[in-house]
Amino acid sequence: MLLLRDTTTTREIADTVRDHTALVRDSHAGHPDRAHLGRKFTATLEAAAGSGLYDTTLVADAAGTAPEEAIDTLLGKLPFLPKKALSEGGHRAFTRGLSEFLHYYESSGTTGNPVAAPKALDDLVANTINIGELWARILSPADRALILINAPFAPAAYQFEKVLEYLQVLSLRPWVDNITGDYTRVLRLTRELGVNVFVGPPSRLLEMIQFAYRNDEPVPAFDKLFLMAEQTGPAFVRHLERLTGARAYVAAYGSSETGTTAVTCEHRNLHLQTQSYVLELDDPERGPRRVDGTPDRGELVVTTLDILARPLLRYRTGDLVEITGTDCPCGVATPLLRTLGRSQDLITLEGNGIRQNDVESALWAELPADDPGSGVQVLNYMLVVQDRTILCLATTTGPADTAWSEATARRLAGLFPGFELALRPVEKLPPLASLGQYLGWKLSRVLDLNDERNWDRLPAPIRGVVETTLAEYASTTRG
């Protein structure tokens, strides 16, 4: 997987690969080694005490605790780590010098200042095996994969490249400028190389498909879509499957800070990586509790077990998730997770809470052939809110007439009682609409001009794009 000149390190990593692979397979079989996990937890506490982010008394109670009891006994005594504290703490979370990491990355800064998230050799190996052992149930060396993740400071693209190497799958990792959005070369390579797997955020795939339609290029056809980095509900998944003819998987869930906490299997279920994380749910009504596989929902709280160079203890992700409490037909015994989006991605208009999947279920509904809204499909969209008007800007697969626009708007209107809703087909959306992986759904697809604070939530380069775009769409918005 990695070529290292130092033979001692190579032998140590080989031992790590062997041990972690065995732990993964035991977890998948439903026989996790509690003592092994307890020792990893204690080692994490010891490492954290050596950083500048945590209290050095964390390990005081660990010495006399049996490994198999360590997590149950000690976890609840630890304080929570809020996102803001980690963001402000930055390099204080490190327990090793920078030269001991392999690559330097940062989080996207979607929910605050970017967080340093470098990759060390040991956590890279563990995360690669975690993902690879489940993706191996879907991919084979006969596949060819396009990794399309425009995130130079985030580890995702590199991490997935390592996973595909682990599985001996050919991959290519091109770059597309966010402003020009020229996918000509990517589309050509996808055709010429017979690429059959897409790996990346759904908004980037939609942007590529939209470019193909606009430039009379063949729409790329894939067999498998490995989607990540954005909230992708059932309606979004079905939409992408219709456009590409592929089978879509929400392939992984996690963050730059935490690594990959859940991975898909062949049945499209996200399995928690309980060999590498201690996971909790929290909410104001019930308080924190361990994820034990029973049905539950709340904010996900993560304690890492394999990131000793940058450990996280009871890190509040801000992500709302659900534990389904069901068994998976694939036979992997770890709990199943369903993402519910970020708490800040809820649109609240006069007390009416609207989520991404609400909008997309209406926008991408499967319709009978005689419905005025059928025939032409919405490719992508953006909502602009101003006063009591909501304008849905939409790109489409073909020319759209007034009857189609009105029928599509009626499907959406029920979500926004008391507001006037109009739908306007446009040739091209602002580049903002392709940046869901950086900004989240609300900031990339919902522009609420009634709240001036929204401007301050946009990164400076993106704010300039939005200001320019609003000037271009000013007459449409006033209409």
XYZ file of C-alpha atoms in Angstrom:
479
model
C 0.000 0.000 0.000
C 2.833 2.384 0.870
C 6.463 2.246 -0.212
C 8.711 3.339 2.647
C 12.489 3.447 2.506
C 12.941 2.772 6.210
C 12.781 -1.003 6.700
C 12.049 -0.807 10.437
C 9.012 1.367 9.824
C 7.931 -0.975 7.035
C 7.987 -3.939 9.423
C 6.083 -1.982 12.081
C 3.415 -0.975 9.575
C 3.104 -4.574 8.385
C 2.362 -5.560 11.987
C -0.194 -2.735 12.242
C -1.890 -3.863 9.028
C -2.107 -7.462 10.252
C -3.438 -6.549 13.691
C -5.940 -3.966 12.481
C -7.256 -6.180 9.706
C -7.914 -8.919 12.265
C -9.711 -6.429 14.521
C -11.875 -5.211 11.621
C -12.879 -8.729 10.672
C -13.663 -9.647 14.280
C -15.876 -6.558 14.536
C -17.628 -7.417 11.287
C -18.284 -10.919 12.633
C -19.824 -9.493 15.816
C -16.970 -10.533 18.096
C -15.109 -7.325 19.005
C -12.164 -7.758 21.350
C -13.263 -5.600 24.311
C -9.867 -5.770 25.986
C -8.117 -4.700 22.777
C -10.534 -1.771 22.376
C -10.005 -0.842 26.021
C -6.253 -0.766 25.558
C -6.678 1.435 22.482
C -8.917 3.761 24.493
C -6.385 3.998 27.327
C -3.595 4.661 24.809
C -5.729 7.444 23.346
C -6.144 9.004 26.804
C -2.395 8.832 27.375
C -1.710 10.452 24.010
C -4.340 13.155 24.610
C -2.763 14.017 27.957
C 0.422 14.822 26.051
C -1.281 17.398 23.849
C -2.012 21.002 24.733
C -5.746 20.594 24.236
C -6.650 18.316 27.139
C -6.203 18.156 30.883
C -3.132 16.085 31.825
C -5.091 14.367 34.631
C -7.112 12.388 32.079
C -5.087 9.221 32.572
C -5.084 9.256 36.374
C -7.911 6.726 36.680
C -6.803 4.563 33.751
C -3.873 2.788 35.399
C -5.946 0.625 37.743
C -8.796 -0.086 35.343
C -9.097 -3.459 33.573
C -8.839 -2.989 29.776
C -12.247 -4.558 29.071
C -13.867 -2.093 31.510
C -11.905 1.028 30.568
C -14.387 2.561 28.129
C -17.452 1.976 30.302
C -15.695 3.247 33.417
C -13.820 6.277 32.085
C -15.684 7.672 29.085
C -18.393 9.484 31.055
C -15.781 11.280 33.158
C -14.337 13.070 30.142
C -15.558 16.545 29.134
C -17.063 17.147 25.708
C -14.932 18.788 23.020
C -17.033 21.376 21.130
C -16.283 22.114 17.478
C -15.351 25.684 18.364
C -12.780 24.542 20.923
C -11.097 22.276 18.376
C -11.208 25.007 15.754
C -9.595 27.496 18.116
C -7.183 24.890 19.504
C -5.654 24.116 16.127
C -2.215 22.586 16.446
C -2.594 22.209 20.216
C -4.362 18.922 19.483
C -1.153 17.421 18.081
C 0.782 14.945 20.201
C 3.640 14.648 17.688
C 5.809 17.099 15.824
C 4.782 18.048 12.300
C 7.674 16.074 10.799
C 6.075 12.888 12.168
C 2.987 13.345 9.954
C 2.912 12.306 6.289
C 0.555 14.930 4.833
C -0.890 18.191 6.067
C -4.627 18.779 5.570
C -7.340 21.003 7.016
C -11.097 20.668 7.286
C -13.205 22.683 4.848
C -14.310 25.175 7.500
C -17.989 24.586 6.740
C -19.055 25.057 10.351
C -16.283 27.301 11.644
C -12.601 28.025 11.143
C -10.693 25.299 9.305
C -9.261 22.652 11.635
C -5.804 21.181 11.134
C -6.223 17.511 10.132
C -2.848 16.088 9.057
C -2.452 12.392 8.328
C 0.046 10.253 10.222
C 1.121 6.862 8.942
C -0.721 4.780 11.545
C -4.111 6.503 11.240
C -3.853 6.487 7.429
C -3.356 2.714 7.496
C -6.276 2.109 9.884
C -8.694 4.326 7.973
C -7.713 2.773 4.629
C -8.354 -0.748 5.900
C -11.656 0.274 7.516
C -12.966 1.603 4.219
C -11.319 -0.962 1.980
C -12.638 -4.042 3.789
C -16.225 -2.925 3.090
C -15.706 -1.425 -0.360
C -14.089 -4.735 -1.374
C -17.594 -6.215 -1.252
C -18.595 -3.892 -4.121
C -15.438 -3.142 -6.139
C -12.936 -5.380 -7.918
C -9.658 -4.801 -9.823
C -11.702 -4.839 -13.046
C -13.272 -1.494 -12.076
C -11.944 1.928 -13.087
C -12.690 4.878 -10.854
C -12.902 8.635 -11.291
C -12.170 10.521 -8.050
C -13.621 14.002 -8.487
C -13.116 15.867 -5.236
C -12.027 19.500 -5.544
C -10.660 19.880 -2.034
C -6.890 20.462 -2.046
C -6.609 20.959 1.729
C -8.956 18.156 2.776
C -7.733 14.539 3.000
C -10.706 12.871 1.292
C -9.379 12.624 -2.269
C -6.006 11.285 -1.144
C -7.614 8.884 1.334
C -9.927 7.381 -1.290
C -7.034 7.085 -3.712
C -5.231 5.011 -1.062
C -8.335 2.833 -0.611
C -8.523 2.154 -4.344
C -4.815 1.279 -4.342
C -5.513 -1.111 -1.447
C -8.164 -2.775 -3.650
C -5.944 -2.599 -6.771
C -8.505 -0.505 -8.636
C -7.285 1.895 -11.329
C -8.157 5.487 -10.438
C -7.688 8.960 -11.852
C -7.965 12.149 -9.848
C -8.385 15.241 -12.061
C -9.099 18.807 -10.991
C -11.863 21.101 -12.261
C -11.752 24.845 -11.722
C -14.698 25.910 -9.543
C -15.293 29.116 -11.487
C -14.977 28.042 -15.130
C -16.449 24.601 -14.440
C -14.948 23.127 -17.637
C -15.385 19.339 -17.546
C -14.373 18.703 -21.179
C -11.203 16.791 -20.319
C -12.848 14.849 -17.477
C -15.680 13.722 -19.748
C -13.230 12.711 -22.461
C -11.082 10.672 -20.069
C -14.155 9.029 -18.559
C -15.184 7.829 -22.034
C -11.728 6.874 -23.325
C -10.664 4.960 -20.207
C -13.981 3.200 -19.756
C -14.427 4.616 -16.238
C -17.371 2.905 -14.555
C -17.125 4.193 -10.956
C -17.612 7.761 -9.742
C -16.147 8.706 -6.361
C -16.978 12.136 -4.985
C -19.647 14.560 -3.788
C -23.028 14.472 -5.538
C -23.020 18.199 -6.296
C -19.807 17.792 -8.274
C -21.367 14.948 -10.278
C -24.441 17.082 -10.988
C -22.208 19.927 -12.140
C -20.440 17.568 -14.565
C -23.743 16.228 -15.918
C -25.085 19.765 -16.293
C -21.951 20.706 -18.258
C -22.464 17.712 -20.556
C -26.066 18.701 -21.326
C -25.140 22.344 -21.882
C -22.296 21.490 -24.261
C -23.946 18.627 -26.177
C -21.535 16.093 -24.689
C -22.643 12.547 -23.889
C -23.844 12.289 -20.301
C -21.351 10.066 -18.444
C -22.671 6.571 -17.761
C -21.380 4.795 -14.655
C -22.082 1.434 -13.058
C -21.509 2.606 -9.472
C -21.627 5.977 -7.748
C -19.677 6.283 -4.498
C -21.085 9.470 -2.973
C -19.800 11.301 0.077
C -19.031 14.662 1.719
C -22.626 15.933 1.500
C -26.000 15.021 2.908
C -27.484 12.756 0.222
C -31.015 11.624 0.959
C -33.118 9.025 -0.887
C -34.520 11.519 -3.414
C -31.037 12.772 -4.316
C -29.767 9.193 -4.718
C -32.664 8.206 -7.020
C -32.152 11.373 -9.080
C -28.489 10.589 -9.710
C -29.291 6.984 -10.550
C -31.837 8.089 -13.165
C -29.340 10.493 -14.731
C -26.401 8.076 -14.921
C -27.931 4.607 -15.016
C -25.718 3.625 -12.075
C -26.340 2.106 -8.683
C -25.600 4.792 -6.101
C -24.085 4.293 -2.655
C -23.671 6.848 0.093
C -20.221 5.372 0.356
C -18.746 6.854 3.503
C -19.513 9.213 6.334
C -17.069 11.160 8.462
C -15.023 14.338 8.416
C -11.489 15.593 7.958
C -11.159 15.831 11.730
C -12.528 12.425 12.730
C -11.689 10.249 9.750
C -14.301 7.870 8.336
C -16.744 6.801 11.032
C -19.122 4.805 8.797
C -18.718 2.930 5.495
C -21.215 1.413 3.065
C -21.659 -2.252 2.283
C -23.152 -3.796 -0.871
C -26.657 -3.341 0.553
C -26.135 0.445 0.732
C -26.144 0.547 4.525
C -23.606 2.629 6.438
C -21.787 0.501 9.031
C -20.204 2.233 12.005
C -16.491 1.562 12.413
C -16.669 0.527 16.047
C -13.138 -0.903 15.979
C -11.777 2.637 15.546
C -14.227 4.853 17.422
C -16.189 5.101 20.637
C -19.494 6.651 19.570
C -22.205 8.404 21.552
C -25.444 10.231 20.858
C -26.543 13.340 22.712
C -29.627 15.536 22.883
C -31.057 17.985 25.461
C -33.850 15.617 26.519
C -31.936 12.389 27.217
C -28.317 13.472 27.536
C -25.322 11.456 26.285
C -25.453 7.661 25.852
C -23.260 5.089 24.108
C -24.229 3.805 20.687
C -25.062 0.152 21.339
C -26.934 -0.787 18.157
C -30.446 -0.180 19.490
C -32.684 2.331 17.647
C -31.783 5.906 18.586
C -31.107 9.348 17.191
C -29.266 12.505 18.226
C -26.050 14.450 17.710
C -23.080 12.180 17.051
C -20.218 12.463 19.554
C -16.920 10.829 18.525
C -13.905 9.576 20.448
C -11.126 8.358 18.157
C -9.099 5.208 18.886
C -6.661 5.187 15.950
C -5.551 8.825 15.688
C -2.933 8.946 18.424
C -1.109 11.834 16.743
C -4.227 14.010 16.992
C -6.728 12.338 19.337
C -10.292 13.549 19.772
C -12.140 12.890 23.027
C -15.934 13.200 23.020
C -15.881 15.501 19.988
C -19.259 17.046 19.198
C -19.680 16.701 15.425
C -22.876 18.783 15.149
C -24.291 16.075 12.861
C -27.733 14.621 13.502
C -27.792 10.871 12.926
C -30.034 7.879 13.470
C -29.050 4.368 14.556
C -31.492 2.099 12.745
C -31.356 -0.811 15.197
C -31.708 -3.311 12.348
C -29.482 -6.118 11.093
C -27.923 -5.835 7.645
C -28.376 -8.631 5.069
C -24.655 -8.391 4.281
C -23.860 -10.059 7.601
C -21.553 -7.342 8.955
C -22.594 -7.025 12.592
C -21.661 -3.411 13.389
C -24.507 -0.896 13.976
C -26.111 0.834 11.007
C -26.165 4.624 10.769
C -28.404 6.960 8.790
C -27.400 10.610 8.454
C -30.046 13.278 9.052
C -27.996 16.318 8.083
C -26.461 19.106 10.053
C -28.581 20.968 12.552
C -27.690 24.273 10.867
C -28.994 23.030 7.505
C -32.642 23.295 8.586
C -34.563 26.126 6.874
C -36.894 27.748 9.380
C -39.542 30.067 7.933
C -42.139 31.258 10.450
C -41.626 28.131 12.544
C -41.855 25.767 9.592
C -38.740 23.559 9.478
C -37.723 22.387 6.007
C -34.891 19.951 5.359
C -32.936 19.195 2.226
C -34.715 15.910 1.542
C -38.123 17.654 1.830
C -37.187 19.955 -1.042
C -35.567 17.263 -3.156
C -38.386 14.757 -2.676
C -40.778 17.303 -4.177
C -38.387 18.535 -6.861
C -37.308 15.080 -8.069
C -40.539 13.146 -7.569
C -41.292 10.345 -10.031
C -44.324 11.496 -12.026
C -46.847 9.843 -14.361
C -46.225 10.472 -18.049
C -49.293 12.727 -18.405
C -48.243 15.083 -15.594
C -47.275 18.576 -16.888
C -44.132 18.365 -14.743
C -42.867 15.172 -16.395
C -40.704 14.890 -19.496
C -38.101 17.497 -18.633
C -36.062 16.799 -15.502
C -34.562 19.264 -13.072
C -30.813 18.708 -13.038
C -29.821 21.012 -10.204
C -31.322 23.870 -8.206
C -30.841 26.822 -5.881
C -33.417 28.550 -3.662
C -33.308 32.341 -3.293
C -35.375 33.760 -0.423
C -36.256 37.460 -0.415
C -39.078 39.048 1.578
C -42.058 36.667 1.088
C -40.913 35.296 -2.251
C -38.976 32.080 -2.810
C -37.429 31.678 -6.213
C -36.184 28.258 -7.294
C -33.514 28.568 -9.977
C -33.210 25.268 -11.844
C -31.163 23.794 -14.648
C -32.990 21.206 -16.753
C -32.384 18.336 -19.167
C -34.188 20.194 -21.963
C -36.331 23.233 -22.820
C -39.019 23.864 -20.190
C -42.309 25.616 -20.946
C -44.559 27.618 -18.638
C -46.832 24.650 -17.848
C -43.833 22.606 -16.722
C -42.493 25.433 -14.539
C -45.851 25.999 -12.892
C -46.428 22.287 -12.245
C -42.968 21.889 -10.720
C -43.459 25.005 -8.585
C -46.768 23.630 -7.271
C -44.998 20.525 -5.963
C -42.620 22.722 -3.992
C -45.134 25.341 -2.855
C -46.661 23.112 -0.166
C -43.366 23.221 1.732
C -43.514 27.009 2.059
C -47.013 28.035 3.245
C -47.549 31.773 3.253
C -44.812 32.419 0.680
C -44.998 33.014 -3.053
C -42.938 30.416 -4.877
C -41.790 30.625 -8.468
C -39.540 28.336 -10.492
C -37.310 29.737 -13.221
C -35.292 27.492 -15.554
C -31.797 28.904 -16.117
C -28.965 27.787 -18.367
C -26.392 27.680 -15.586
C -26.443 27.940 -11.794
C -23.940 29.972 -9.796
C -20.777 28.015 -8.977
C -21.973 28.105 -5.366
C -24.412 25.259 -6.132
C -21.540 22.834 -6.748
C -19.860 23.578 -3.421
C -22.050 21.548 -1.082
C -19.058 19.566 0.184
C -17.422 22.780 1.388
C -20.388 24.821 2.596
C -23.165 22.376 3.426
C -26.583 22.348 1.817
C -28.014 25.530 3.270
C -25.104 27.773 2.302
C -24.687 26.265 -1.172
C -28.340 25.842 -2.215
C -30.358 28.296 -0.081
C -29.554 31.992 -0.287
C -31.683 33.845 2.288
C -31.311 37.514 1.475
C -33.494 38.502 4.431
C -30.690 37.615 6.851
C -27.648 39.819 6.426
C -25.603 37.453 8.596
C -25.561 34.958 5.732
C -23.000 37.120 3.968
C -20.633 36.762 6.901
C -20.947 32.958 6.779
C -19.565 32.809 3.247
C -15.797 32.448 2.715
C -14.374 35.536 1.043
C -13.784 34.051 -2.455
C -17.260 32.533 -2.531
C -18.861 35.762 -1.334
C -17.491 37.507 -4.420
C -19.014 34.804 -6.642
C -22.402 35.255 -4.955
C -22.324 39.049 -5.278
C -21.577 38.744 -8.991
C -24.261 36.113 -9.468
C -26.911 38.198 -7.708
C -26.146 41.091 -9.988
C -26.688 38.811 -12.993
C -29.962 37.460 -11.606
C -31.240 40.754 -10.180
C -34.068 41.169 -12.687
C -35.142 37.534 -12.225
C -35.169 37.840 -8.439
C -37.300 40.990 -8.521
C -39.764 39.126 -10.721
